[in-house]
XYZ file of C-alpha atoms in Angstrom:
143
model
C 95.018 90.044 103.474
C 96.968 91.203 106.851
C 97.324 94.971 107.100
C 98.492 97.327 109.827
C 96.744 100.315 111.139
C 98.836 103.808 113.174
C 96.214 105.736 115.199
C 96.674 107.531 117.910
C 92.680 108.335 118.638
C 90.874 105.535 120.188
C 87.414 106.317 118.609
C 89.177 105.615 115.048
C 91.567 102.576 116.230
C 88.476 101.118 117.396
C 86.735 101.551 113.953
C 89.955 100.142 112.238
C 89.962 96.678 114.735
C 85.729 96.350 115.062
C 84.839 97.364 111.300
C 87.633 97.311 108.725
C 89.730 94.489 109.854
C 87.100 91.917 111.517
C 84.684 93.045 108.526
C 87.555 92.795 105.423
C 90.727 91.761 107.090
C 92.777 88.760 107.777
C 92.773 88.424 111.767
C 96.116 88.657 112.608
C 95.942 92.498 111.121
C 97.203 94.881 113.933
C 96.107 98.218 115.510
C 98.780 100.134 117.280
C 99.347 103.261 118.735
C 97.667 103.516 121.578
C 100.401 104.242 123.439
C 103.719 106.552 122.286
C 106.271 103.003 122.672
C 103.234 102.048 120.277
C 103.814 105.075 117.966
C 107.632 105.008 118.189
C 107.959 101.452 117.523
C 105.351 100.473 114.575
C 107.441 100.010 112.239
C 108.995 96.971 113.500
C 105.340 95.625 114.575
C 104.092 96.038 110.831
C 107.776 93.912 109.602
C 106.643 90.910 112.246
C 103.659 91.079 111.216
C 103.947 90.765 108.148
C 101.543 93.932 106.489
C 100.504 93.787 102.952
C 99.654 96.997 104.265
C 99.277 100.197 106.229
C 97.722 102.918 107.239
C 99.500 105.432 109.079
C 97.697 108.219 110.414
C 99.887 111.906 109.727
C 100.166 113.239 113.506
C 100.704 110.829 116.289
C 100.377 112.765 119.368
C 100.470 112.177 122.812
C 100.736 115.034 124.601
C 103.628 117.373 124.159
C 105.466 113.825 122.359
C 104.294 114.103 118.348
C 105.005 111.023 116.453
C 104.737 112.048 112.661
C 103.346 109.752 109.931
C 105.924 109.943 107.215
C 108.744 108.876 110.258
C 106.930 105.393 110.421
C 106.775 105.718 106.598
C 110.239 106.686 106.421
C 111.702 103.585 108.638
C 109.247 100.938 106.869
C 111.289 102.390 102.926
C 114.445 102.011 104.834
C 114.012 98.287 106.412
C 112.877 97.111 102.979
C 109.445 96.977 104.025
C 107.962 95.348 100.380
C 103.794 96.664 100.999
C 101.523 99.092 100.037
C 102.605 102.423 102.818
C 99.399 105.053 103.025
C 99.352 107.832 105.212
C 95.863 109.510 106.501
C 95.318 113.001 106.880
C 92.754 115.978 106.913
C 96.172 117.618 104.358
C 95.945 115.062 101.120
C 96.705 118.167 98.116
C 99.020 117.619 95.276
C 102.096 118.776 97.361
C 101.075 116.840 100.830
C 101.420 113.979 98.584
C 103.747 114.071 96.829
C 105.990 115.087 100.672
C 104.354 111.626 101.955
C 105.581 109.826 98.438
C 109.129 111.449 98.776
C 108.666 109.705 102.244
C 108.532 106.055 101.414
C 104.453 106.399 101.072
C 102.304 104.584 97.967
C 99.944 107.281 98.917
C 97.347 109.267 100.924
C 93.801 108.160 102.498
C 91.099 111.356 103.346
C 89.952 110.921 107.499
C 86.523 111.117 105.738
C 87.326 107.495 103.883
C 85.004 105.100 104.949
C 85.965 101.217 106.434
C 84.711 100.576 103.152
C 85.989 102.687 100.791
C 89.589 102.492 103.071
C 89.000 98.398 101.986
C 88.084 98.802 98.172
C 90.916 101.800 98.099
C 93.523 99.072 99.472
C 92.637 95.904 97.357
C 92.560 98.075 94.151
C 96.500 98.914 95.104
C 97.090 95.941 96.080
C 96.112 94.129 93.181
C 96.789 96.974 90.453
C 100.695 95.867 92.234
C 100.277 92.605 91.876
C 100.768 91.903 95.352
C 100.042 88.735 96.188
C 99.574 87.335 100.429
C 102.185 85.398 99.544
C 104.531 87.672 98.603
C 105.349 89.111 102.014
C 105.791 86.776 104.825
C 106.172 87.981 108.722
C 109.583 89.129 109.118
C 111.079 87.578 112.265
C 114.793 89.751 112.709
C 112.624 91.791 115.991
C 111.147 87.848 117.290
């Protein structure tokens, strides 16, 4: 499976690249969010990569600028993204999760989840939603 992770913190991006993706997911998976531009263009990059799932940090902060994972989730829903969208946040009470879902997310992930726990959750949900690697192809509208 191909996933995308959008994160502003360098240490978390490295964990996604070096552990989560390298050990558990397709090498075509992408990690975005090192710049404000990457965060603002994340939805199109996720579509172009043909991702089956994406993990979006809720608060992507770049100095005085902020991009919200829920805004990216909403953009993906507008683009008819067929994969699973997760918001990764420290705020995961019932009201927060309902808000994430209203914006197009499938669910939420706690900041404390390990790479193995993230993998287990994504794989369980992909299986339960009957999404296979062949169900989603790269979107060529942005090539």
